[in-house]
PDB file of C-alpha atoms in Angstrom:
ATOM      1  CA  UNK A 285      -4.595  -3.449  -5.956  1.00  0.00           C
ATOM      2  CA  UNK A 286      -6.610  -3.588  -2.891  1.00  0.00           C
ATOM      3  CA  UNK A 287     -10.164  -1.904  -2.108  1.00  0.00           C
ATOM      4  CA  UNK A 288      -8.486   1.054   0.039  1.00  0.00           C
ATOM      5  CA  UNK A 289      -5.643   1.811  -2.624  1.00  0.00           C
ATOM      6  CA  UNK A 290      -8.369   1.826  -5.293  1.00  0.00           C
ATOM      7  CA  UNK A 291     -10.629   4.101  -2.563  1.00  0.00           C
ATOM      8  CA  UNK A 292      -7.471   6.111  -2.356  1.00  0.00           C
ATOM      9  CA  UNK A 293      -7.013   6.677  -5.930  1.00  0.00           C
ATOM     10  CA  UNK A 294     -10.843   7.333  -6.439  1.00  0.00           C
ATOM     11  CA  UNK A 295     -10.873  10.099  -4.046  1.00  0.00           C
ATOM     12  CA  UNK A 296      -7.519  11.806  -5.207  1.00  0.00           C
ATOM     13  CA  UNK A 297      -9.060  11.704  -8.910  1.00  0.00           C
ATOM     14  CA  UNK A 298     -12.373  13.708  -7.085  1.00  0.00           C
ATOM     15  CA  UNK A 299      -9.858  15.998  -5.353  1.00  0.00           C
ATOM     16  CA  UNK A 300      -8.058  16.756  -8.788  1.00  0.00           C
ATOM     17  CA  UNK A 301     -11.238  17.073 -10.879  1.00  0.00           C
ATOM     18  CA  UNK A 302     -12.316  20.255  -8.228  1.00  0.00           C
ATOM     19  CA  UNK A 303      -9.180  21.863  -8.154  1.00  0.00           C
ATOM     20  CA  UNK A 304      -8.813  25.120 -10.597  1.00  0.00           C
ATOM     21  CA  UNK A 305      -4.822  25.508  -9.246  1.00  0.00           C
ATOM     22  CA  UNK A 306      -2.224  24.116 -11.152  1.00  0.00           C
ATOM     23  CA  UNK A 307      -0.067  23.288  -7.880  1.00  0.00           C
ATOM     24  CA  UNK A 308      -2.574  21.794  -6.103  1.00  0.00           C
ATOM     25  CA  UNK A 309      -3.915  19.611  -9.398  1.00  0.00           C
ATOM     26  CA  UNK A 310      -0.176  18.689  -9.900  1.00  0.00           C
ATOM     27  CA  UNK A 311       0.438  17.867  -6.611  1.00  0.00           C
ATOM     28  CA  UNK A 312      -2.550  15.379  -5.948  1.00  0.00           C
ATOM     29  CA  UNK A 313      -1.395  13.727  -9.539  1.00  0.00           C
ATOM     30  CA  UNK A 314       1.757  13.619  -7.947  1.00  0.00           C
ATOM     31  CA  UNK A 315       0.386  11.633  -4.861  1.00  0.00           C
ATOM     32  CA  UNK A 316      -1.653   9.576  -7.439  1.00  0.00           C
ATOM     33  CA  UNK A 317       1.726   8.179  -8.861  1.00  0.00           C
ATOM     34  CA  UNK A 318       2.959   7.788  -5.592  1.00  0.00           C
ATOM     35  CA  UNK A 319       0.003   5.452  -4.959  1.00  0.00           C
ATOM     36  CA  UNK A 320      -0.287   3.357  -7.715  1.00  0.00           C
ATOM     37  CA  UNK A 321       3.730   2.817  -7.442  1.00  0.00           C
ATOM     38  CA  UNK A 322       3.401   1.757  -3.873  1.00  0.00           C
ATOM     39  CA  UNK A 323       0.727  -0.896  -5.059  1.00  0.00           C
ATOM     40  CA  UNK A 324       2.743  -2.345  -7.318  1.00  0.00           C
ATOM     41  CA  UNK A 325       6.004  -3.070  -5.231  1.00  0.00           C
ATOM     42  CA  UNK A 326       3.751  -4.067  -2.664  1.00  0.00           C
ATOM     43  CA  UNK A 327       2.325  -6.845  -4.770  1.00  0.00           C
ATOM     44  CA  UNK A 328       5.797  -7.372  -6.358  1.00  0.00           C
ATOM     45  CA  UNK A 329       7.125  -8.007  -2.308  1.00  0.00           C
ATOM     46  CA  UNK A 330       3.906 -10.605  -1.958  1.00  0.00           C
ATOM     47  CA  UNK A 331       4.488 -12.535  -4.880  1.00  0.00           C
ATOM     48  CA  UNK A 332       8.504 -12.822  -4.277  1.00  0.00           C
ATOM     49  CA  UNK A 333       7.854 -14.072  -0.855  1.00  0.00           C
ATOM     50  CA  UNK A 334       5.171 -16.506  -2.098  1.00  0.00           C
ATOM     51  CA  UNK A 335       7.588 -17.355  -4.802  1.00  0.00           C
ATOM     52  CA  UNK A 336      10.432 -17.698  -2.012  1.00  0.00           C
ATOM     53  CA  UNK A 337       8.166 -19.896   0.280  1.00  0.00           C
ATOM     54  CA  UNK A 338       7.403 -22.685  -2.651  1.00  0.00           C
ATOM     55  CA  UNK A 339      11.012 -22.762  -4.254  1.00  0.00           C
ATOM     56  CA  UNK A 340      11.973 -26.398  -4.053  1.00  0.00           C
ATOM     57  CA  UNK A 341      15.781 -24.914  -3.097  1.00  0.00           C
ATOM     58  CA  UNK A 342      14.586 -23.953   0.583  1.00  0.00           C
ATOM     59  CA  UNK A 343      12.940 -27.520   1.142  1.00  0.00           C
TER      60      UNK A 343
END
């Protein structure tokens, strides 16, 4: 995860520890998720083109 995702995450988790709605809490945890997900296929697109660039099949 890089330094702005984690930023990202940080500040939602400061936005949903001062919020006293339900909606609003729910929908910053909601854009939390979103987050972290995006993080994840975005190292899982890295790795498969680093793992496409050294396969011995493409040489």
């Amino acid at each position: 995860m890089s330094d702005n995702e984690e930023w990202t995450i940080n500040q939602i988790d400061e936005l949903i520890k001062s919020q006293t709605s339900f909606l609003n809490r729910s929908l910053l945890e909601g854009c939390e998720r979103l987050v972290k997900e995006q993080a994840k296929r975005n190292d899982q697109a890295e790795n498969e083109i680093d793992g496409r660039s050294w396969s011995p099949e493409k040489w």
